PDB file of C-alpha atoms in Angstrom:
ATOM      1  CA  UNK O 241       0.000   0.000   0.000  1.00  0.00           C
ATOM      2  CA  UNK O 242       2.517   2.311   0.748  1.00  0.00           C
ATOM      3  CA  UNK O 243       4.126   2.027  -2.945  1.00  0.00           C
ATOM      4  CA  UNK O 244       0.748   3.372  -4.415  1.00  0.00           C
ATOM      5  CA  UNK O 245       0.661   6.392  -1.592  1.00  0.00           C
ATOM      6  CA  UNK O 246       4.113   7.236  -2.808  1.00  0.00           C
ATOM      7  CA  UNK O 247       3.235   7.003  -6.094  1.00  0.00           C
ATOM      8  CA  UNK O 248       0.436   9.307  -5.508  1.00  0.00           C
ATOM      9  CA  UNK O 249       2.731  11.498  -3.853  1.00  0.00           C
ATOM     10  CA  UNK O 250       5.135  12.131  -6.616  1.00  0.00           C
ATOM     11  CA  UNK O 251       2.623  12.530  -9.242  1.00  0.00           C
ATOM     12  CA  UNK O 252       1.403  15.561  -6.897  1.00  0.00           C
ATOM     13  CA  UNK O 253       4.637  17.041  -6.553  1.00  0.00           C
ATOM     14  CA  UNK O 254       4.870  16.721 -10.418  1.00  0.00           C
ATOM     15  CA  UNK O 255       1.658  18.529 -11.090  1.00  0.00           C
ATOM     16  CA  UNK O 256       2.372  20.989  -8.725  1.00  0.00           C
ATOM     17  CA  UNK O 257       5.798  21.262 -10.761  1.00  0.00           C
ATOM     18  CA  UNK O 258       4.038  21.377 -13.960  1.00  0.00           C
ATOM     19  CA  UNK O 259       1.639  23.832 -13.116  1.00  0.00           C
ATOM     20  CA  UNK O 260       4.388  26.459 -11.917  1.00  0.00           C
ATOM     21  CA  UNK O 261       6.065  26.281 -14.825  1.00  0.00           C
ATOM     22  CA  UNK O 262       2.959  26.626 -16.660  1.00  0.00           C
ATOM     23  CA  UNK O 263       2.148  30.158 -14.550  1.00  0.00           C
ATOM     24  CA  UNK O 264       5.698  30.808 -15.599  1.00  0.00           C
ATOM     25  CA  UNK O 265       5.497  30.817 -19.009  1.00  0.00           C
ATOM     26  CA  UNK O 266       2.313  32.642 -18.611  1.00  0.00           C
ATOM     27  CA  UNK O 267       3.764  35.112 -17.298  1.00  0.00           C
ATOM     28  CA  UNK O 268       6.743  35.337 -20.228  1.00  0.00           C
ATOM     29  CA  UNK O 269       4.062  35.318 -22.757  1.00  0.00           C
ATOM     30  CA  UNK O 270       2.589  38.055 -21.364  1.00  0.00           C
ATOM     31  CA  UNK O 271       5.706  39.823 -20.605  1.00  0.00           C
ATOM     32  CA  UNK O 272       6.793  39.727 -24.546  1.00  0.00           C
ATOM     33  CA  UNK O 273       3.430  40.502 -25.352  1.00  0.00           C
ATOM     34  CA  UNK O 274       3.816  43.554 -23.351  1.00  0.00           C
ATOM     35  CA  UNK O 275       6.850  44.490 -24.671  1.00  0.00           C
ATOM     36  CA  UNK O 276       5.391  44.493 -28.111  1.00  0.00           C
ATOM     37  CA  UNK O 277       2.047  46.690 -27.222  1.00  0.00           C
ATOM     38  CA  UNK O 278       4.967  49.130 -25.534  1.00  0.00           C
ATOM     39  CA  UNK O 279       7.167  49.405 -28.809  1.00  0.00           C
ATOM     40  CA  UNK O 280       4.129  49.981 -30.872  1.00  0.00           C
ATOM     41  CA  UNK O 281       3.133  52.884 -28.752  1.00  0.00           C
ATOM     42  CA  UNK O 282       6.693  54.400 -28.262  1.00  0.00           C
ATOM     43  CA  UNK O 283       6.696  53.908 -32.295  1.00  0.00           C
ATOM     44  CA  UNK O 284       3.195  55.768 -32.550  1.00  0.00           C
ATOM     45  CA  UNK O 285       4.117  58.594 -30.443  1.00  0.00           C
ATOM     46  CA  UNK O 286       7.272  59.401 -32.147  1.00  0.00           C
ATOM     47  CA  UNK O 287       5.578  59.553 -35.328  1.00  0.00           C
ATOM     48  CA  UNK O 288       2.991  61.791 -33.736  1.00  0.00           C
ATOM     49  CA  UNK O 289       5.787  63.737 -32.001  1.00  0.00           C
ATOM     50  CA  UNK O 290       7.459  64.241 -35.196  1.00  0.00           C
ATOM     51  CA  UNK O 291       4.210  65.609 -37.130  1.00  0.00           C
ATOM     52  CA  UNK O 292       3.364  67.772 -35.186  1.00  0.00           C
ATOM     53  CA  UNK O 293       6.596  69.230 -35.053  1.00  0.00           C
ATOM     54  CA  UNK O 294       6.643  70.035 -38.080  1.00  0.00           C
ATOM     55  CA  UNK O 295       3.607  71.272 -38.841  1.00  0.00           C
ATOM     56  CA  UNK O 296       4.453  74.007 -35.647  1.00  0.00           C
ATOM     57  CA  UNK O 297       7.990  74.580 -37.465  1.00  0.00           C
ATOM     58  CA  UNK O 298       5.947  75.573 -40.288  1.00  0.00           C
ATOM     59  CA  UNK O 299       3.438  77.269 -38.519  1.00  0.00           C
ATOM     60  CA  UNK O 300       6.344  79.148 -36.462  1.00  0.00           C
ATOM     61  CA  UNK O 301       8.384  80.105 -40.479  1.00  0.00           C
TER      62      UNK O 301
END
């Protein structure tokens, strides 16, 4: 009996292994994703920054 208890035992450890790693990969994934949204905006605002820049350069001339 007590092989099948230990045996029970381990496979709970392992899904409690299993799931962290799951939460941590998660957590990359959303991480990157983050990332990603972040660039996009930095890139947006740049481009915004830069029009309107310009456009108050040639307001300004």
């Amino acid at each position: 009996m007590k092989n099948i208890e230990e045996k029970i035992l381990i496979a709970d450890e392992e899904i409690k292994q299993l799931q962290n790693k799951r939460k941590k990969l998660i957590s990359q994934q959303k991480q990157e994703e983050r990332k990603k949204r972040d660039k996009r905006i930095y890139e947006k605002g740049a481009v915004f920054e830069s029009i309107v820049k310009s456009k108050i350069l040639c307001k300004s001339s």
